[in-house]
Coordinates of C-alpha atoms and ligand atoms in Angstrom, one line a residue:
M1 CA 160.0 -5.3 -70.7
S2 CA 160.3 -1.7 -71.6
D3 CA 164.1 -1.5 -71.3
D4 CA 165.1 -4.7 -73.1
V5 CA 167.5 -7.2 -71.7
A6 CA 169.5 -9.5 -74.1
V7 CA 171.3 -12.8 -73.5
V8 CA 174.6 -12.3 -75.3
G9 CA 176.4 -15.4 -74.0
A10 CA 175.4 -18.9 -72.9
G11 CA 177.6 -21.8 -71.8
M12 CA 177.6 -24.9 -69.6
I13 CA 179.6 -27.9 -68.7
P14 CA 178.4 -31.5 -69.6
F15 CA 176.0 -32.6 -66.8
G16 CA 176.5 -36.0 -65.1
E17 CA 178.7 -37.6 -62.4
R18 CA 181.6 -35.1 -62.5
F19 CA 183.7 -36.6 -59.7
E20 CA 186.8 -35.1 -61.4
L21 CA 185.6 -31.6 -60.8
G22 CA 185.0 -29.7 -57.6
Y23 CA 182.1 -27.3 -57.1
Y24 CA 184.2 -24.3 -57.8
D25 CA 185.9 -25.9 -60.8
M26 CA 182.4 -26.4 -62.3
I27 CA 181.5 -22.7 -61.7
G28 CA 184.7 -21.4 -63.3
R29 CA 184.3 -23.7 -66.3
A30 CA 180.7 -22.7 -67.0
Y31 CA 181.7 -19.0 -66.8
K32 CA 184.5 -19.6 -69.3
E33 CA 182.1 -21.4 -71.6
A34 CA 179.6 -18.6 -71.6
K35 CA 182.3 -16.0 -72.2
S36 CA 183.6 -17.9 -75.1
H37 CA 180.1 -17.9 -76.6
V38 CA 180.0 -14.1 -76.6
D39 CA 180.5 -13.3 -80.4
H40 CA 182.5 -10.2 -80.1
G41 CA 184.3 -11.1 -76.9
I42 CA 183.9 -9.9 -73.3
D43 CA 186.3 -8.9 -70.5
D44 CA 185.8 -9.6 -66.8
S45 CA 186.0 -5.8 -66.2
D46 CA 182.8 -5.4 -68.3
V47 CA 180.7 -7.3 -65.8
D48 CA 178.8 -5.0 -63.5
A49 CA 177.1 -7.5 -61.3
A50 CA 176.7 -11.3 -60.9
W51 CA 174.4 -13.9 -59.4
L52 CA 175.1 -17.4 -58.2
G53 CA 172.2 -19.8 -58.2
T54 CA 172.8 -22.7 -55.9
A55 CA 170.3 -24.6 -53.8
Y56 CA 172.3 -27.1 -51.7
G57 CA 175.8 -25.6 -51.9
T58 CA 176.5 -26.0 -48.2
L59 CA 174.8 -29.4 -47.8
S60 CA 176.2 -31.1 -50.8
N61 CA 179.7 -29.8 -50.1
D62 CA 179.8 -30.2 -46.4
A63 CA 182.1 -27.3 -46.8
E64 CA 181.2 -23.7 -46.0
I65 CA 178.6 -21.0 -46.5
V66 CA 178.3 -20.6 -50.3
S67 CA 178.0 -16.8 -50.6
G68 CA 178.6 -14.6 -53.6
A69 CA 182.3 -14.5 -52.6
R70 CA 182.5 -18.1 -53.8
L71 CA 181.6 -17.1 -57.3
S72 CA 184.2 -14.4 -57.1
G73 CA 186.9 -17.0 -56.2
A74 CA 185.8 -19.3 -58.9
T75 CA 185.6 -16.8 -61.8
G76 CA 187.9 -14.0 -60.8
L77 CA 185.1 -11.5 -60.9
K78 CA 185.6 -8.9 -58.1
G79 CA 184.7 -5.4 -56.9
I80 CA 181.1 -5.9 -58.0
P81 CA 177.9 -7.0 -56.2
I82 CA 177.5 -10.8 -56.3
T83 CA 174.3 -12.2 -54.9
R84 CA 173.5 -15.9 -54.1
V85 CA 170.0 -17.0 -54.9
E86 CA 168.3 -20.1 -53.4
N87 CA 164.8 -21.0 -54.4
A88 CA 164.7 -24.8 -54.5
C89 CA 164.3 -26.2 -58.0
A90 CA 163.6 -22.7 -59.4
T91 CA 166.9 -21.4 -58.1
G92 CA 168.7 -21.0 -61.4
S93 CA 165.9 -19.4 -63.3
D94 CA 165.0 -17.1 -60.4
A95 CA 168.7 -15.9 -60.3
V96 CA 168.2 -15.1 -64.0
R97 CA 164.9 -13.3 -63.2
N98 CA 166.7 -11.2 -60.6
A99 CA 169.7 -10.4 -62.8
A100 CA 167.3 -9.4 -65.7
A101 CA 165.4 -7.1 -63.4
A102 CA 168.6 -5.4 -62.3
V103 CA 169.7 -4.8 -65.9
Q104 CA 166.3 -3.6 -66.8
A105 CA 166.4 -1.2 -63.8
G106 CA 169.7 0.3 -65.0
Q107 CA 171.7 -1.1 -62.1
A108 CA 174.0 -3.1 -64.5
D109 CA 174.7 -3.0 -68.2
V110 CA 176.3 -6.5 -68.1
A111 CA 175.3 -9.2 -65.6
V112 CA 176.5 -12.7 -65.2
V113 CA 174.4 -15.6 -63.8
V114 CA 176.0 -18.9 -62.9
G115 CA 173.9 -21.8 -61.6
A116 CA 175.7 -24.8 -60.0
E117 CA 175.0 -27.9 -58.0
K118 CA 177.2 -30.8 -56.8
M119 CA 174.9 -33.7 -56.0
R120 CA 176.9 -36.9 -56.7
D121 CA 179.6 -36.6 -54.2
K122 CA 177.4 -38.3 -51.7
P123 CA 175.2 -41.5 -52.3
T124 CA 171.6 -40.6 -53.1
D125 CA 170.1 -41.8 -49.8
E126 CA 172.7 -39.8 -47.8
F127 CA 172.2 -36.7 -49.8
M128 CA 168.4 -37.0 -49.6
K129 CA 168.5 -37.5 -45.8
T130 CA 170.3 -34.2 -45.4
V131 CA 167.8 -32.5 -47.7
T132 CA 164.5 -33.9 -46.5
N133 CA 164.9 -34.7 -42.8
R134 CA 163.3 -31.4 -41.8
P135 CA 160.0 -30.4 -40.1
T136 CA 158.6 -29.0 -43.4
T137 CA 159.0 -32.2 -45.4
R138 CA 158.6 -34.8 -42.6
G139 CA 161.0 -37.0 -44.4
M140 CA 159.1 -37.0 -47.7
T141 CA 161.1 -36.8 -50.9
A142 CA 160.2 -35.1 -54.2
P143 CA 159.1 -38.3 -55.9
A144 CA 156.5 -38.8 -53.1
F145 CA 155.2 -35.2 -53.4
F146 CA 154.8 -35.4 -57.1
A147 CA 153.4 -39.0 -57.0
M148 CA 150.4 -37.7 -55.0
Y149 CA 149.6 -35.2 -57.7
A150 CA 150.1 -37.9 -60.4
Q151 CA 147.7 -40.3 -58.6
R152 CA 145.0 -37.7 -58.2
H153 CA 145.4 -36.8 -61.9
M154 CA 145.1 -40.5 -62.9
Q155 CA 141.9 -40.8 -60.8
E156 CA 140.3 -37.6 -62.0
Y157 CA 141.3 -37.5 -65.7
G158 CA 142.2 -41.1 -66.5
T159 CA 145.8 -40.2 -67.1
T160 CA 147.9 -43.4 -67.6
R161 CA 151.4 -44.7 -66.8
E162 CA 151.7 -45.3 -70.5
Q163 CA 151.2 -41.6 -71.3
M164 CA 153.8 -40.8 -68.7
A165 CA 156.2 -43.3 -70.2
E166 CA 156.0 -41.4 -73.5
V167 CA 157.8 -38.5 -71.8
A168 CA 160.7 -40.7 -70.7
V169 CA 161.0 -42.3 -74.2
K170 CA 161.0 -38.9 -75.9
N171 CA 163.3 -37.1 -73.5
H172 CA 165.9 -39.9 -73.4
A173 CA 165.8 -40.0 -77.2
N174 CA 166.4 -36.2 -77.2
G175 CA 169.2 -36.6 -74.6
T176 CA 171.2 -38.8 -77.0
K177 CA 171.4 -35.8 -79.3
C178 CA 172.7 -33.5 -76.6
E179 CA 176.4 -33.4 -75.7
Y180 CA 175.6 -32.0 -72.3
S181 CA 173.2 -34.8 -71.3
H182 CA 173.8 -36.9 -68.1
F183 CA 172.3 -40.0 -69.9
D184 CA 173.0 -40.8 -73.5
F185 CA 170.9 -44.0 -73.8
E186 CA 167.4 -44.5 -75.1
V187 CA 164.6 -46.2 -73.2
D188 CA 161.5 -47.9 -74.6
A189 CA 158.0 -47.7 -73.0
E190 CA 158.2 -51.3 -71.7
S191 CA 161.4 -50.7 -69.8
V192 CA 159.9 -47.5 -68.3
L193 CA 156.8 -49.4 -67.1
D194 CA 158.8 -52.4 -65.8
A195 CA 161.5 -50.4 -64.0
P196 CA 162.0 -50.7 -60.2
R197 CA 159.4 -48.7 -58.3
V198 CA 160.4 -45.5 -56.6
S199 CA 157.1 -44.0 -55.5
Y200 CA 153.9 -45.2 -57.2
P201 CA 153.2 -44.4 -60.1
F202 CA 156.9 -43.6 -60.6
G203 CA 159.5 -46.1 -61.5
L204 CA 163.2 -45.4 -62.0
Y205 CA 162.8 -44.1 -65.5
D206 CA 160.0 -41.8 -64.5
C207 CA 162.5 -39.8 -62.4
S208 CA 165.1 -37.2 -63.2
P209 CA 168.5 -38.2 -61.7
Q210 CA 170.8 -36.6 -59.2
T211 CA 173.4 -34.7 -61.2
D212 CA 176.4 -32.5 -61.0
G213 CA 176.5 -29.5 -63.3
A214 CA 176.9 -25.8 -63.9
A215 CA 175.7 -23.3 -66.5
C216 CA 176.1 -19.6 -67.1
L217 CA 174.4 -16.8 -69.0
V218 CA 175.7 -13.3 -69.8
L219 CA 173.0 -10.7 -69.9
A220 CA 173.4 -7.2 -71.4
S221 CA 171.2 -4.1 -71.5
E222 CA 169.8 -2.9 -74.9
D223 CA 172.4 0.0 -74.8
V224 CA 175.4 -2.3 -75.0
A225 CA 174.1 -5.6 -76.4
D226 CA 175.2 -5.0 -79.9
S227 CA 178.8 -4.5 -78.8
Y228 CA 178.8 -8.2 -77.7
T229 CA 176.7 -9.9 -80.4
D230 CA 174.7 -9.4 -83.7
D231 CA 172.4 -12.2 -82.6
P232 CA 170.9 -11.3 -79.2
V233 CA 168.1 -13.3 -77.7
W234 CA 165.8 -11.1 -75.7
V235 CA 164.4 -11.8 -72.3
R236 CA 160.9 -10.8 -73.1
G237 CA 159.1 -11.9 -69.9
T238 CA 159.7 -13.4 -66.5
G239 CA 157.3 -14.6 -63.8
N240 CA 157.6 -16.2 -60.4
S241 CA 154.9 -17.4 -57.9
T242 CA 154.9 -19.2 -54.6
V243 CA 152.4 -21.0 -52.3
P244 CA 153.1 -22.4 -48.8
Y245 CA 155.3 -25.6 -48.8
D246 CA 152.7 -27.3 -46.6
M247 CA 150.6 -29.5 -48.9
T248 CA 147.6 -29.5 -46.5
K249 CA 147.1 -25.9 -47.5
R250 CA 146.4 -26.7 -51.1
D251 CA 142.8 -26.7 -52.6
D252 CA 143.5 -29.7 -54.7
Y253 CA 146.3 -31.7 -56.3
L254 CA 145.2 -31.3 -59.9
E255 CA 147.1 -28.2 -60.8
A256 CA 150.3 -26.4 -59.8
E257 CA 149.0 -22.9 -58.9
P258 CA 152.5 -21.3 -59.0
T259 CA 153.0 -22.5 -62.6
I260 CA 149.7 -20.9 -63.7
E261 CA 150.5 -17.6 -62.0
A262 CA 154.2 -17.4 -63.0
A263 CA 153.3 -18.2 -66.7
S264 CA 150.6 -15.6 -66.6
Q265 CA 153.1 -13.0 -65.4
A266 CA 155.7 -14.0 -68.0
Y267 CA 153.2 -14.0 -70.9
E268 CA 151.8 -10.6 -69.9
M269 CA 155.2 -9.0 -69.6
A270 CA 156.3 -10.5 -72.9
G271 CA 153.0 -9.5 -74.6
L272 CA 152.9 -13.1 -75.9
G273 CA 150.9 -16.2 -75.2
P274 CA 151.2 -20.0 -75.5
D275 CA 150.4 -19.9 -79.2
D276 CA 153.5 -17.8 -79.9
V277 CA 155.9 -20.3 -78.3
D278 CA 157.9 -22.5 -80.7
V279 CA 160.1 -24.5 -78.3
V280 CA 159.8 -25.3 -74.5
E281 CA 162.3 -26.3 -71.9
Q282 CA 160.2 -27.3 -68.9
H283 CA 160.4 -29.0 -65.5
D284 CA 160.1 -32.7 -66.2
C285 CA 161.4 -33.7 -62.8
F286 CA 159.1 -36.7 -63.1
T287 CA 157.4 -37.9 -66.3
F288 CA 154.0 -36.9 -65.0
T289 CA 155.2 -33.4 -64.2
E290 CA 155.7 -32.7 -67.9
L291 CA 152.1 -33.6 -68.6
L292 CA 150.9 -31.4 -65.8
N293 CA 153.1 -28.5 -66.9
M294 CA 151.7 -28.6 -70.4
E295 CA 148.2 -27.9 -68.9
D296 CA 149.4 -25.3 -66.4
L297 CA 151.5 -23.4 -69.0
G298 CA 148.4 -23.1 -71.2
F299 CA 149.5 -25.5 -74.0
C300 CA 146.5 -27.8 -73.7
E301 CA 143.3 -28.0 -71.6
K302 CA 143.3 -29.1 -68.0
G303 CA 143.2 -32.9 -67.9
E304 CA 144.4 -33.3 -71.4
G305 CA 148.2 -33.3 -70.7
G306 CA 148.5 -37.1 -71.1
E307 CA 146.7 -37.2 -74.5
F308 CA 148.6 -34.2 -75.7
V309 CA 152.0 -35.8 -75.0
A310 CA 150.9 -39.2 -76.3
S311 CA 149.8 -37.6 -79.6
G312 CA 153.5 -36.9 -80.4
A313 CA 153.0 -33.1 -80.5
T314 CA 155.9 -32.5 -78.1
R315 CA 158.5 -34.7 -79.9
L316 CA 161.4 -33.1 -81.7
D317 CA 159.5 -33.3 -85.0
G318 CA 156.1 -32.4 -83.4
D319 CA 154.2 -29.1 -83.5
L320 CA 155.6 -28.0 -80.1
P321 CA 158.9 -29.6 -79.3
V322 CA 159.3 -29.9 -75.5
N323 CA 162.7 -30.5 -73.8
P324 CA 164.8 -30.9 -76.9
S325 CA 167.9 -31.0 -74.6
G326 CA 166.7 -34.2 -73.0
G327 CA 165.1 -32.3 -70.1
L328 CA 165.7 -32.9 -66.5
K329 CA 164.9 -36.6 -67.2
A330 CA 167.9 -37.3 -69.4
K331 CA 170.1 -34.2 -69.4
G332 CA 169.9 -34.2 -65.6
H333 CA 168.8 -32.0 -62.7
P334 CA 171.6 -30.3 -60.8
I335 CA 169.1 -28.1 -59.0
G336 CA 170.8 -24.6 -59.1
A337 CA 172.1 -25.1 -62.6
T338 CA 168.9 -26.5 -64.2
G339 CA 167.0 -23.3 -64.9
V340 CA 170.1 -21.5 -66.3
A341 CA 170.9 -24.5 -68.5
Q342 CA 167.3 -24.6 -69.8
I343 CA 167.7 -21.0 -70.9
C344 CA 171.1 -21.8 -72.4
E345 CA 169.4 -24.5 -74.5
L346 CA 166.7 -22.0 -75.6
V347 CA 169.3 -19.4 -76.6
W348 CA 171.2 -21.9 -78.7
Q349 CA 167.9 -23.2 -80.2
L350 CA 166.8 -19.7 -81.2
R351 CA 170.3 -19.0 -82.7
N352 CA 170.2 -22.3 -84.7
E353 CA 173.3 -23.7 -82.9
V354 CA 172.3 -27.2 -81.7
G355 CA 172.7 -29.4 -84.8
E356 CA 170.8 -32.7 -84.6
R357 CA 168.3 -31.6 -82.0
Q358 CA 167.6 -28.2 -83.7
V359 CA 163.9 -27.1 -83.8
P360 CA 163.5 -25.5 -87.2
D361 CA 162.6 -21.8 -87.5
A362 CA 162.1 -21.3 -83.7
T363 CA 161.9 -17.6 -82.7
T364 CA 160.3 -17.8 -79.2
G365 CA 161.0 -20.2 -76.4
L366 CA 159.6 -20.8 -72.9
Q367 CA 161.5 -22.0 -69.8
H368 CA 159.8 -23.3 -66.7
N369 CA 160.8 -24.7 -63.3
L370 CA 158.5 -26.1 -60.6
A371 CA 160.1 -26.4 -57.2
G372 CA 159.9 -28.2 -53.9
S373 CA 156.5 -29.6 -53.1
L374 CA 155.1 -27.8 -56.2
A375 CA 155.3 -24.7 -54.1
V376 CA 157.4 -22.4 -56.4
S377 CA 157.4 -21.8 -60.1
N378 CA 159.5 -19.6 -62.4
V379 CA 158.8 -19.0 -66.0
T380 CA 161.0 -17.1 -68.6
V381 CA 160.0 -16.2 -72.2
V382 CA 162.8 -15.5 -74.6
S383 CA 162.7 -14.5 -78.2
T384 CA 164.8 -13.3 -81.1
E385 CA 162.0 -10.9 -81.8
R386 CA 162.2 -7.8 -79.7
D387 CA 158.5 -6.9 -79.5
Ligands
LIG1 N1 166.9 -42.4 -64.6 C1 167.6 -43.4 -65.2 N2 168.6 -44.0 -64.7 C2 168.9 -43.7 -63.4 C3 168.3 -42.7 -62.7 C4 167.2 -42.0 -63.4 N3 166.6 -41.0 -62.7 N4 168.8 -42.5 -61.5 C5 169.8 -43.5 -61.4 N5 169.9 -44.2 -62.6 C6 170.8 -45.3 -62.9 C7 172.2 -44.9 -62.7 O1 172.8 -44.4 -63.9 C8 172.8 -46.3 -62.3 O2 173.0 -47.0 -63.5 P1 174.2 -48.0 -63.6 O3 174.0 -49.1 -62.5 O4 174.1 -48.6 -65.0 O5 175.4 -47.2 -63.4 C9 171.7 -46.9 -61.5 O6 170.5 -46.3 -62.0 C10 171.8 -46.7 -60.0 O7 172.1 -45.4 -59.8 P2 172.1 -44.7 -58.3 O8 172.6 -43.4 -58.4 O9 172.6 -45.7 -57.3 O10 170.5 -44.6 -58.1 P3 169.7 -44.4 -56.8 O11 168.9 -45.6 -56.5 O12 170.7 -43.9 -55.7 O13 168.8 -43.2 -57.2 C11 166.7 -42.2 -57.7 C12 167.7 -43.3 -58.0 C13 165.5 -42.3 -58.7 C14 166.1 -42.4 -56.3 C15 167.4 -40.8 -57.9 O14 167.8 -40.7 -59.2 C16 166.5 -39.7 -57.4 O15 166.4 -39.4 -56.3 N6 165.8 -39.1 -58.4 C17 164.8 -38.0 -58.1 C18 165.6 -36.6 -58.0 C19 164.7 -35.6 -57.4 O16 163.8 -35.8 -56.6 N7 165.0 -34.3 -57.8 C20 164.1 -33.2 -57.4 C21 162.9 -33.1 -58.3 S1 161.9 -31.8 -58.0

């Protein structure tokens, strides 16, 4: 980016079953957490614009239209433009992309992005019925969409359930080191392979859970960033790409075209490539997805995702740690909050603030979401190095 955008504050609430908090309580708390992370302090009156990323606000709440005004009510921010973004599982990171673009364009010096989702107030089956009982999905849920890609990958490249299980083992282990994680228990490969079936080849531990959560970032222009922090993390590149939701319009099920395109945009804008990335927070909505993403983000060759992950390269002590927060698998996947929370984790990692799960000497991180029926992807590259 020519006019640089910095992250100067990052905060979130612990993900999980947050029955004690309402949707708006979660938003207010995440905003407060992000403000308290701003080193030199920040006032509400400094904020020029805000974004609310929420995918199923109205469905999960049964309440009302969740507009920007709801963010105003929950945070006290007022008299500024507040925009709601919905873009399936890429909702949170796409809200960040839009906010960064506004700061870069000079429309705001300080922008706040909150991502939030309340998914546990209804039982899973009831919630999923509301979400999937539509002409576009014909009743299919996300596990079934991703399972088709997984089966095709297994057939073409010999990818195995054991390789997929390695993702669950790793991410659950990372999750035990993360105070924000939905799950804080480890799993071994045997339990992953023997778990109750959800949609072949996925069992329970191959899936991310349904989660409540909220996260918040404070972005600032290069002109004002140093009045908020001496340790900015720069948004170096963003990318987003979309294909039709209808899976019959895909050439094959061996790659997620939106990920490849969004990553290419983000790398190009950042002037960086996969070799420059030290730590990754990517969309492991299912164990297989993490393998596929490694290929599509350019970290290994097509078809080699399974071997790459099984080699241990993506563990916390590997060459390229992936999902040190526990990922969607263990930290949880509150849709609108997920992308914002992934960037929070990268910001803390690059600032050396995460203790036991710290990736040593990381200067550049990559965030990734893959949404819906693998129809939308959003990628963000952040770095402590400005260019
Ligand atoms: N991983 C590990 N444990 C899980 C889990 C998961 N994904 N989901 C639920 N559990 C555990 C719960 O903690 C609970 O444990 P407990 O009995 O010890 O308290 C138990 O399993 C039952 O939980 P429940 O919420 O009743 O599960 P469920 O059967 O309603 O839902 C899934 C299980 C896998 C169907 C649900 O997590 C799901 O829909 N996941 C996919 C989410 C998704 O598609 N997101 C979009 C991706 S793009």
